[in-house]
XYZ file of C-alpha atoms in Angstrom:
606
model
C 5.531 185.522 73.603
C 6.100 182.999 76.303
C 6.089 184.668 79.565
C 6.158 181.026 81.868
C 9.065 180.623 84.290
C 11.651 178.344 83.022
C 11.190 174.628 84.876
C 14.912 174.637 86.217
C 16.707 178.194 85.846
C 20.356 178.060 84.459
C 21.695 180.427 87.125
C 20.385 177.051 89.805
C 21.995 174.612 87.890
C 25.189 172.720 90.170
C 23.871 174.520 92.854
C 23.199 171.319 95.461
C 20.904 171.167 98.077
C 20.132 174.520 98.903
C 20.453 175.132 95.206
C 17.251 172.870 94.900
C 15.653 174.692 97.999
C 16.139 177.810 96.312
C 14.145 176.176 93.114
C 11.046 175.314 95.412
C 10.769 178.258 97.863
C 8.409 180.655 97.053
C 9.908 183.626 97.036
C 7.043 185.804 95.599
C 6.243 185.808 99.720
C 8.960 187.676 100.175
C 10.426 191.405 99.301
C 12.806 190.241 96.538
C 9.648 188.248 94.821
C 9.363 185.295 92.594
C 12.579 183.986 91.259
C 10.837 184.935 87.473
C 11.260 188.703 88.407
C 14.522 188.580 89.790
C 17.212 190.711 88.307
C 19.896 189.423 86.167
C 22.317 190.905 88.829
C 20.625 189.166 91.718
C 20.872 186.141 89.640
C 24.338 185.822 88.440
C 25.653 186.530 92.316
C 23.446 183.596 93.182
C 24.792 180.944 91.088
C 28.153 182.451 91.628
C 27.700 182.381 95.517
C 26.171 178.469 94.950
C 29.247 176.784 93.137
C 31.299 178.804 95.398
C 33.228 176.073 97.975
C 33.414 179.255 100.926
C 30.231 179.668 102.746
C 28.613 182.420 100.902
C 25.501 184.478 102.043
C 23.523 187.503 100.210
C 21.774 189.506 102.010
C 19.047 190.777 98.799
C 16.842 194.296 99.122
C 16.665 196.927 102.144
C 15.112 194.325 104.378
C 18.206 192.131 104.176
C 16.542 188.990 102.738
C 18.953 185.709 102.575
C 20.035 183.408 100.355
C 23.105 181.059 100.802
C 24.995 178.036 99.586
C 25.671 174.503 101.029
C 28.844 175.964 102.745
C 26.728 178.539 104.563
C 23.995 175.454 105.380
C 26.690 173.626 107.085
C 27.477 176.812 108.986
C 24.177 177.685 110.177
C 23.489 173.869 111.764
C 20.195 173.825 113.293
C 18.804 177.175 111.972
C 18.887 175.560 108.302
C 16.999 175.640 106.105
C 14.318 178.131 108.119
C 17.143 181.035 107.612
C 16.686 180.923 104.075
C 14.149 183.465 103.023
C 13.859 184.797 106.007
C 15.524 189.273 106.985
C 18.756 188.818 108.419
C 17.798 190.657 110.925
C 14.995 188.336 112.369
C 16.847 185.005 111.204
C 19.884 186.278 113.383
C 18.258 187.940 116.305
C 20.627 187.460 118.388
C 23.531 189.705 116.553
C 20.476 191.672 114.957
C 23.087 195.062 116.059
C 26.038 193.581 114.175
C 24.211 192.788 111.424
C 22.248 196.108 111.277
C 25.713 197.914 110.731
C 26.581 195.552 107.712
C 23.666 196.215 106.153
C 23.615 200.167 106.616
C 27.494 200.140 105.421
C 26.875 197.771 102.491
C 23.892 199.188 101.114
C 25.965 203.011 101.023
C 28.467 200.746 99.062
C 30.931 199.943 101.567
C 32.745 197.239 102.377
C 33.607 195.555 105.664
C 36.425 193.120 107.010
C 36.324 191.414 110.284
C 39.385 188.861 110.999
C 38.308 186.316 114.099
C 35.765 188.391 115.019
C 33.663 186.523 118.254
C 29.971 186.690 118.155
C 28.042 184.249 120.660
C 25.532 182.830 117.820
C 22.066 180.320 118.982
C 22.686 177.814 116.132
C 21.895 174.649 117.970
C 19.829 176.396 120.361
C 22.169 177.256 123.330
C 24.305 180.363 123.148
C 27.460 179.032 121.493
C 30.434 181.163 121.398
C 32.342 181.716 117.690
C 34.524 183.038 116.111
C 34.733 184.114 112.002
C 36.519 185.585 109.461
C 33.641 187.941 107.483
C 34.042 190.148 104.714
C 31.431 192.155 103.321
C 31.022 193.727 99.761
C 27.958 195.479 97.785
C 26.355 193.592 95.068
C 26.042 196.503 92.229
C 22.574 196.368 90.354
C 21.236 197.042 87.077
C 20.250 200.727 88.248
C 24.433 201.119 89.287
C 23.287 200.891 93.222
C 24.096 198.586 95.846
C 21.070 196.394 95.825
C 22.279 193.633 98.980
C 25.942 192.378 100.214
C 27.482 188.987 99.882
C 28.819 188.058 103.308
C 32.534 185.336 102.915
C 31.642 183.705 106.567
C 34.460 181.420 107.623
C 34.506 179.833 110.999
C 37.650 180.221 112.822
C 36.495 178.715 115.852
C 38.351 175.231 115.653
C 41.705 177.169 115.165
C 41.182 179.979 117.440
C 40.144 176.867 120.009
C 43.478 174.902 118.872
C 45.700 178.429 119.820
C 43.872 178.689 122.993
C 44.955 175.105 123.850
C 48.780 175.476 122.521
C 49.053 178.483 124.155
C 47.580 177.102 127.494
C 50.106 173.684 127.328
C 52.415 176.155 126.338
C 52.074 177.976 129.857
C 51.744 174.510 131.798
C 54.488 172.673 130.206
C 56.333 176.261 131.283
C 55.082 175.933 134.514
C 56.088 172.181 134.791
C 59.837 172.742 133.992
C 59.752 175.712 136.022
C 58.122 173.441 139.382
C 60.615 170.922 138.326
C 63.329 170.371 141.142
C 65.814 169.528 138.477
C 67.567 171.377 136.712
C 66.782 171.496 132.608
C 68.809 173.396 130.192
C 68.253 172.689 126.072
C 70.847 173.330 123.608
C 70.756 173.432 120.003
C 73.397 171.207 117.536
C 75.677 173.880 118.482
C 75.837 173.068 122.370
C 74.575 177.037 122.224
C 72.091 177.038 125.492
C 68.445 178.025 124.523
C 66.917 177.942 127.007
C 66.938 177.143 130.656
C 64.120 176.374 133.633
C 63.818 178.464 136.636
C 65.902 175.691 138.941
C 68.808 175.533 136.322
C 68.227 179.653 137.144
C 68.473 179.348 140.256
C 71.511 176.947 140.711
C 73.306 179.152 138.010
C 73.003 182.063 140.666
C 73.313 184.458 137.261
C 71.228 186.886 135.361
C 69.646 184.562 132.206
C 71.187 187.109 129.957
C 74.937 185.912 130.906
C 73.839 182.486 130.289
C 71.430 182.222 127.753
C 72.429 182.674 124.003
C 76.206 181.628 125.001
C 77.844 178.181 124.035
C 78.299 175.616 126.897
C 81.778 176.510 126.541
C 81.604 180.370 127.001
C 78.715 179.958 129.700
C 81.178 177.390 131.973
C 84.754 178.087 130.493
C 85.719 176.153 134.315
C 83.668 172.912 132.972
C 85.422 169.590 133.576
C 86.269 168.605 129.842
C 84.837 165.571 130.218
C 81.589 167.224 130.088
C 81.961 169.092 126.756
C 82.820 165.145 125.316
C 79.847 164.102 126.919
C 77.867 166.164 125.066
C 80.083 165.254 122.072
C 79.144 162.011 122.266
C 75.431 162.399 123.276
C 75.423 164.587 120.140
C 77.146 161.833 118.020
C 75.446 158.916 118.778
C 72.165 159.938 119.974
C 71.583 158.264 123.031
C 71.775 159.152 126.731
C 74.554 159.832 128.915
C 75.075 161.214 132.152
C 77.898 161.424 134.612
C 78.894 163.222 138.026
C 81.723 166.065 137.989
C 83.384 168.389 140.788
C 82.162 171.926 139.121
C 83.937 175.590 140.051
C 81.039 177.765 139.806
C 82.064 181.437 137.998
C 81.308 183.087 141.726
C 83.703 180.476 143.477
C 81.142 178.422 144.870
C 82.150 174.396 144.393
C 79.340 172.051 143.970
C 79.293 168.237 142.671
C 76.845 167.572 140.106
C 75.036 164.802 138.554
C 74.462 165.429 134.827
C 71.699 163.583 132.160
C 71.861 164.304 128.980
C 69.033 162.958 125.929
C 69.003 163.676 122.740
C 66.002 166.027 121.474
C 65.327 166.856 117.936
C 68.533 168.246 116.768
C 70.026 169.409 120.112
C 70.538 168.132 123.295
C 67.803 168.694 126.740
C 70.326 168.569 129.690
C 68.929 167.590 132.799
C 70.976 168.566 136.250
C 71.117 168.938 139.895
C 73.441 169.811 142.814
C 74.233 166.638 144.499
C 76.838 167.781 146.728
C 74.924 167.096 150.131
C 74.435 163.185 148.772
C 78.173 162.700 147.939
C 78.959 164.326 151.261
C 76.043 162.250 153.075
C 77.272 159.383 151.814
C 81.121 160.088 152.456
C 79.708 160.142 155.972
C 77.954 157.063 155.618
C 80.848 155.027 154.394
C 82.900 156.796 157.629
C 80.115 155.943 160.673
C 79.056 152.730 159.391
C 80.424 151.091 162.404
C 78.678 153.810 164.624
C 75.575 153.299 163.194
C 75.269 149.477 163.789
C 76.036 150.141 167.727
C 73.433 152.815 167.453
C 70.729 150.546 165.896
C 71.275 147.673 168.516
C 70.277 150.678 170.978
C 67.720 152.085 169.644
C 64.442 150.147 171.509
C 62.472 149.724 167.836
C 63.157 147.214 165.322
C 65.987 148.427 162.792
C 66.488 146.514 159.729
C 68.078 146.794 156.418
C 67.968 144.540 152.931
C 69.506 145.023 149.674
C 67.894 146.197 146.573
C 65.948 143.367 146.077
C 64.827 142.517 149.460
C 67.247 140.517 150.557
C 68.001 140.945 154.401
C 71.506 142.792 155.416
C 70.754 143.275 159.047
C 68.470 143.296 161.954
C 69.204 144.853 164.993
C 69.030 143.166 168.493
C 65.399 143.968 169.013
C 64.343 142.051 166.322
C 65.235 138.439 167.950
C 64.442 139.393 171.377
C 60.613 140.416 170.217
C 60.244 137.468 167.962
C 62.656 134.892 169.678
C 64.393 133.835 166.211
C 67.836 132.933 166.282
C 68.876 133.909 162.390
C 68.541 136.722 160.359
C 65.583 135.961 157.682
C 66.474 135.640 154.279
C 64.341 138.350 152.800
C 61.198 140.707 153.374
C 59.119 138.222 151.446
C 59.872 135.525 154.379
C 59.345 137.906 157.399
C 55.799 138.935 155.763
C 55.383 134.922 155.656
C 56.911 133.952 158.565
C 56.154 137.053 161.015
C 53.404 139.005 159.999
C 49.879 138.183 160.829
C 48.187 136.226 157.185
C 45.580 139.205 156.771
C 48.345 142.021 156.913
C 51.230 139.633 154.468
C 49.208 140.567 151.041
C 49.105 144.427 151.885
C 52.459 144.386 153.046
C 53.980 142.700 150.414
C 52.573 145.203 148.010
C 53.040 148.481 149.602
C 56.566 147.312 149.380
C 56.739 145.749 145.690
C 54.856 149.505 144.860
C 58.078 151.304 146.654
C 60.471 149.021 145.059
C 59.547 149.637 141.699
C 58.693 153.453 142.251
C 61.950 154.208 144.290
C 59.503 156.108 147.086
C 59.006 155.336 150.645
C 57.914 152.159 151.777
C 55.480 152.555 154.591
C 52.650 149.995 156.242
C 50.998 149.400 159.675
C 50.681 145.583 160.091
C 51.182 143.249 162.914
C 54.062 141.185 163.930
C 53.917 138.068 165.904
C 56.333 137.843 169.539
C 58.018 135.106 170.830
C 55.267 134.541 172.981
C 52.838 133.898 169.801
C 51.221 137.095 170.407
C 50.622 139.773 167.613
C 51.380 143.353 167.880
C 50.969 146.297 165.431
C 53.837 147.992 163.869
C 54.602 150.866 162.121
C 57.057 149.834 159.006
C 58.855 152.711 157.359
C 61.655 152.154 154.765
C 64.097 154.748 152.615
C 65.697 153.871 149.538
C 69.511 154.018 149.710
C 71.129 155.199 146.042
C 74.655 154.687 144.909
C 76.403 157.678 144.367
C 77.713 157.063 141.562
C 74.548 155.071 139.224
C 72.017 156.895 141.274
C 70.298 153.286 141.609
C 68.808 152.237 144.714
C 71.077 149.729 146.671
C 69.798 149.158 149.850
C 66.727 150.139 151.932
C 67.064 151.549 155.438
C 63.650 150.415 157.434
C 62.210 151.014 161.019
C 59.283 148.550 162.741
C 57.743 150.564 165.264
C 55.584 149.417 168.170
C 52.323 151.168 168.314
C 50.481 148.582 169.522
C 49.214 151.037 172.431
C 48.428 153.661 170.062
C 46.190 151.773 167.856
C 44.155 150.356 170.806
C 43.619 154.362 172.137
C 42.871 154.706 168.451
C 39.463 152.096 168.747
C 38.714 152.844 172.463
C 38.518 156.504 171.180
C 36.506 155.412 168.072
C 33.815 154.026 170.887
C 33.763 156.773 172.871
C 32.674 158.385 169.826
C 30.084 155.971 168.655
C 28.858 156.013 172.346
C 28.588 159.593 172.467
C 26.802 159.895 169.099
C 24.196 157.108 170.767
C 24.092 158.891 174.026
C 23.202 162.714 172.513
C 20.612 160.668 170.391
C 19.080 158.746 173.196
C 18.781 162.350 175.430
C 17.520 164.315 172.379
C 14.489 161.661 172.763
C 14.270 161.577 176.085
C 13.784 165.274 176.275
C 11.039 165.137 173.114
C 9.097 162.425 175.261
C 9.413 164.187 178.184
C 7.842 167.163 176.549
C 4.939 164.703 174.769
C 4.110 163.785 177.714
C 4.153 166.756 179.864
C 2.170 168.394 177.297
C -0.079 165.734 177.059
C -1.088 165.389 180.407
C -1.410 169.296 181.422
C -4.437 171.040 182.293
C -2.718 174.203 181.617
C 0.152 176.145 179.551
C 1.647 177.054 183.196
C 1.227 173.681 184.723
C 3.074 172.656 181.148
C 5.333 174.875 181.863
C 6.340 173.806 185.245
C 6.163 170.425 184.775
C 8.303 170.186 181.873
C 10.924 172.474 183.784
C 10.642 169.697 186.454
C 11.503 166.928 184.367
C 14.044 168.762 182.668
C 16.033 169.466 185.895
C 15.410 165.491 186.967
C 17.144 164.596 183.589
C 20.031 167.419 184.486
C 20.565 165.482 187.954
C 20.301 162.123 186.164
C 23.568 163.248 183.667
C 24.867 164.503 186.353
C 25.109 160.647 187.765
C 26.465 159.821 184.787
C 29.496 162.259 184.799
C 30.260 162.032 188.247
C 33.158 159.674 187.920
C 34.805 160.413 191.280
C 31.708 159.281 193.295
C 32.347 158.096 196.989
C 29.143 155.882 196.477
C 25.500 156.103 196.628
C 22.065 154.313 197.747
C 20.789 152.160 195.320
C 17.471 153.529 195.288
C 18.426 156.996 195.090
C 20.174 156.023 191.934
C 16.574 154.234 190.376
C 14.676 157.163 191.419
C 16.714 159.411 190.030
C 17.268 157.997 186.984
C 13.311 157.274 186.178
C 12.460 160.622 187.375
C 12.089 162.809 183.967
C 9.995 159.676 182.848
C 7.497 160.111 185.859
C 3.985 161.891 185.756
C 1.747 163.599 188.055
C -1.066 161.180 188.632
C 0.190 158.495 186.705
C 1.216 155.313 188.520
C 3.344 153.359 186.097
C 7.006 153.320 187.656
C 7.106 150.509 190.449
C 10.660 150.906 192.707
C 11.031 147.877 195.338
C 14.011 147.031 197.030
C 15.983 147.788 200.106
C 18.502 150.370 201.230
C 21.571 149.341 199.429
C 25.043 151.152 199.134
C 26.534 150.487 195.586
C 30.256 151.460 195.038
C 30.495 154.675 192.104
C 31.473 152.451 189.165
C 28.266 150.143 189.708
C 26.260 153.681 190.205
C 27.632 154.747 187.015
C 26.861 151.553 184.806
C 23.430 151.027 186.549
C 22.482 154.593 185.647
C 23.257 154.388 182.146
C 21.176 150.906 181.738
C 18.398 152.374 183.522
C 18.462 155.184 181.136
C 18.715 153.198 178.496
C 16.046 150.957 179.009
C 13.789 153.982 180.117
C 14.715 155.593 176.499
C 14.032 152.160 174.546
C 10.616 151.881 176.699
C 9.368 155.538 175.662
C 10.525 154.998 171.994
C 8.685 151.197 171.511
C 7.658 149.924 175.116
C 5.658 150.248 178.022
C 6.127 153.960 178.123
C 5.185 154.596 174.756
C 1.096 154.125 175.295
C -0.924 155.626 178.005
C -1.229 151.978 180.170
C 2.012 150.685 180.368
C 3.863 150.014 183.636
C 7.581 149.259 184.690
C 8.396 147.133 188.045
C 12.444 147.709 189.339
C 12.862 144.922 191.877
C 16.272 144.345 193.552
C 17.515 142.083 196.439
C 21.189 141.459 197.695
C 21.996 137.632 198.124
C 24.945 135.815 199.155
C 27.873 134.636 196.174
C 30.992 132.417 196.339
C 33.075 135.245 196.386
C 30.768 137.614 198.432
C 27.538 139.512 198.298
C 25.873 139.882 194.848
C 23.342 142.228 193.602
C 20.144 140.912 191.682
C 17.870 143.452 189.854
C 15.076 142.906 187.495
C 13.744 145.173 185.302
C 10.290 144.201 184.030
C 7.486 145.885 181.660
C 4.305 145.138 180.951
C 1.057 146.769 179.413
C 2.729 148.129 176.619
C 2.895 147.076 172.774
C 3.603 143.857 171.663
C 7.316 143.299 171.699
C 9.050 140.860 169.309
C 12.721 139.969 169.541
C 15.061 141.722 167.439
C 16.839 140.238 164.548
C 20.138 141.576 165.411
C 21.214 143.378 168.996
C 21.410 147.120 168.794
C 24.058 149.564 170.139
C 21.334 150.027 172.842
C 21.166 146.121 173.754
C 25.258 146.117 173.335
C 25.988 149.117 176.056
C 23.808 147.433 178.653
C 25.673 144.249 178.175
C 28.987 145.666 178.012
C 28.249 148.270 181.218
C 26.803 145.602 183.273
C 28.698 142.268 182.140
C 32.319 143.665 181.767
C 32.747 147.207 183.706
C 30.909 145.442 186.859
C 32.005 141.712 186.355
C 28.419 140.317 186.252
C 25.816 139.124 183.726
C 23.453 140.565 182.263
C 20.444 139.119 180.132
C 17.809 141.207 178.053
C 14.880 138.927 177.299
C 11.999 140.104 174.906
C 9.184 138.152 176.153
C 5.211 139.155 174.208
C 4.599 141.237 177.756
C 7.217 143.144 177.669
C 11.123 144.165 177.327
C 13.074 142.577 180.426
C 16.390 143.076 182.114
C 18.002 141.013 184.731
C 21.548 142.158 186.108
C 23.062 140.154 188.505
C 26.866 141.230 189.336
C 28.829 141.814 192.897
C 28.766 144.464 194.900
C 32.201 144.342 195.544
């Protein structure tokens, strides 16, 4: 008798790839044992399950042990092939529960039926969230007992995905018509409205009930005929029309309306609005036209209107007395050429080609050359006129408004900023130094403490010279020693003052104070105050100037690092210059000699 195992079982035979890994895996490893011993029953569900085109698993014995086709394979993604062989339970940990359940109803011969049933399944390693149709059945063996259940496993995840997605555009396109500010109503091939958007609701001023489900007809028995033959012919031919019509509302309310209908499937989407304010507006237009243009030569701004393509219609008197031309200019192309300063023409030109084509606002800041040569920024703002009757834009309405004064508080307010962000900066390292040094130089924690209170007050009365705008004047030297106090120390000798009594007027105290601190900060952060040996010398002297007498200080360091000339001027370097050259009328020069940072000021007192 030949007892071998047959090279390639029958029941394996078509069965494709994971028919072949079936053939090599050895089974007798496992509870259901070499293929050899299997049952005829276990064997004839496995070739069924194999040629089967639905992903197919059988869970074989009490411990659940699997075997599936290529369907299933595909299914299972990254956990294939090492889920073949392997107890359900341990090859799906993760629904191990669910699973449990199946196998305690199918082994007592019951069956089970799931329809989109969501299970959140590790089959490419990250918790993936699915959803399957699964049905369940006992596989009947030779002893009349359920000996495993075949699992039907079809993922339903792309569809239930897909019905997620219709349902969600379903809700925005919803909430689109319903934000529209138009009116929509749709109507099937037998003008019978469908349905209608919250807008065409609202303008209706009816339950939906008494208008949807009813025939254009018997919804607006009042309709201008003309609109039922609209439809008529929209219907007909297929192609848009529209018109505007004087409409009776059914609650005695009279409205105009402007009315688009398109062609949609096999009906009609009919797109509406009240436009009874327009008509009216422009009824009143057409009436003050005359008013209007008296108005506009009044108003003190730049009025100016063109046609639809930028041709000009009118400028108002402003217009030639700021810029001294005699004639109208052909078009808004020729006043960006002609007018407006070259680097503001390109921006200009396509803020408005952008309005043009989009029927929006135009609006641009640019700047706009006087008679006297000079340029001065504008404000341009321009509305789209519409004929009443097309809808299509016919004119624009603009306004060029001077805010030449507004955009200069705009950049002297930008450097206050900057000079504020600098000056919070510069005290946030005076104060650290202060400390360093304080701390540095102390025999004690209480002489720390009092010292550093010390120089914390002299920096207080320092800011206070700062601040104190309305100052009736004050002695020069006051104002030095003052300034340099909170960089003084007990015993050290490295701040030289030398000059006479002088008066200075406040706004010379004010920009002398801020140098001084300046300098002092720069000199603690990289100069003569930032090593244990360097000195400053403050020398001043008034002398006699064309125009009266001139102050001449000097600030001068020495003993400290190395210095080396920047390759660009700071904000630092900038504020002295700016302080002591323009607020005081003077010069000012910062050298960086090897020795040392110096500063020489000379301006008059005066």
């Amino acid at each position: 008798m030949d007892t071998r195992t047959p090279a390639y079982p029958d029941f394996l035979q078509d069965g494709g790839e994971t028919g072949a890994l079936i053939r090599g895996y050895d089974w007798a490893s496992t509870p259901i044992g070499a293929i050899s011993a299997w049952p005829q029953s276990l064997r004839t569900t496995v070739g069924l399950m194999l040629r089967s085109p639905i992903p197919m698993v059988l869970l074989w014995g009490e411990h659940g042990v699997m075997i599936y086709n290529d369907p299933y394979s595909v299914f299972a993604a990254g956990r294939h092939p090492r889920l073949l062989g392997s107890n359900v339970l341990e090859g799906w940990p993760e629904v191990a529960a669910f699973n449990a359940h199946v196998m305690k109803v199918g082994r007592a011969g019951g069956t089970l039926s799931f329809r989109d049933q969501e299970l959140i399944l590790h089959r490419k390693g990250v918790p993936e969230q699915v959803w399957m149709n699964l049905d369940y059945s006992p596989v009947i063996d030779e002893s009349g007992q359920p000996a495993g259940v075949l699992a039907i496993v079809v993922e339903t995840t792309d569809r239930i995905a897909t019905e997620a997605a219709l349902r969600e555009s379903e809700t925005r396109l919803r909430g689109v018509l319903d934000g529209m500010g138009e009116s929509l109503a749709l109507m099937d091939r037998d003008f019978r409205i469908i349905d209608m958007n919250a807008e065409a609701l609202r303008l209706e001023g009816r339950p939906r009930e008494e208008v949807i489900g009813k025939t254009h007809w018997e919804a607006h028995p009042d309709a201008d005929p003309a609109l039922g033959e609209m439809f008529r012919q929209a219907m007909a031919t297929r192609m848009p029309v529209e018109m505007k019509h004087r409409y009776v509302w059914p609650h005695g309310r009279v409205s105009w309306i402007s009315m688009h209908a398109y062609p949609v499937g096999d009906g009609l989407a009919v797109f509406y609005g009240d436009v009874t304010e327009q008509i009216e507006a422009e009824e009143r237009l057409r009436e003050s036209e005359e008013r209007l243009r008296l108005v506009a030569d009044a108003v003190p701004q730049i009025v100016w209107v063109t046609d639809a393509d930028g041709r000009s219609e009118f400028f108002n008197r402003q217009w030639f007395e700021y810029t001294g031309s005699k004639n109208d200019p052909f078009s808004a192309a020729q006043v960006a050429a002609d007018f407006v300063h070259p680097d503001d023409e390109a921006v200009t030109m396509e803020a408005y080609d952008k309005a043009r084509r989009t029927g929006s606002i135009f609006e641009v800041e640019h700047r706009i050359r006087s008679k006297e040569g000079e340029y001065r920024w504008f404000l341009v703002r321009a509305e789209p006129y519409r004929d009443r009757r097309t809808g299509e834009i016919v004119r624009w309405f603009g306004v060029s408004i001077d805010i030449y004064d507004r955009r200069l508080a705009q950049e002297h307010q930008q450097l206050l900023i900057n000079e504020l962000n600098h000056r919070v900066k510069n005290t946030l390292a005076t104060v650290q130094s202060v400390a360093s040094q304080t701390l540095r130089n102390a025999a004690s924690t209480q002489q720390a403490k009092e010292a550093l209170e010390a120089r914390l007050f002299a920096l207080s009365r320092a800011h206070d010279v700062l601040t104190r705008e309305n100052w009736e004047g004050a002695d020069l030297y006051d104002i030095v020693e003052e300034a340099l106090a909170p960089y003084s120390s007990r015993g050290e000798d490295r701040l030289h003052l030398e000059g006479a009594r002088v008066r200075v007027p406040p706004r010379m105290a004010l920009a002398i104070a801020m140098a001084l601190q300046e300098l002092a900060t720069n000199a603690v952060k990289y100069g003569a105050l930032s090593n244990e040996a360097g000195m400053i010398r403050i020398a001043w002297n008034v002398h006699s100037g064309d125009t009266g007498p001139r102050l001449h200080l000097k600030w001068e360091e020495s003993g400290g690092p190395a210095v080396q000339a920047p390759s660009r001027r700071g904000f630092g370097s900038r504020l002295i210059e700016r302080s002591l050259s323009q607020d005081l009328d003077g010069k000012a020069q910062i050298l960086f000699p090897a020795t040392g940072v110096v500063c020489i000021v000379d301006a008059p007192l005066t």
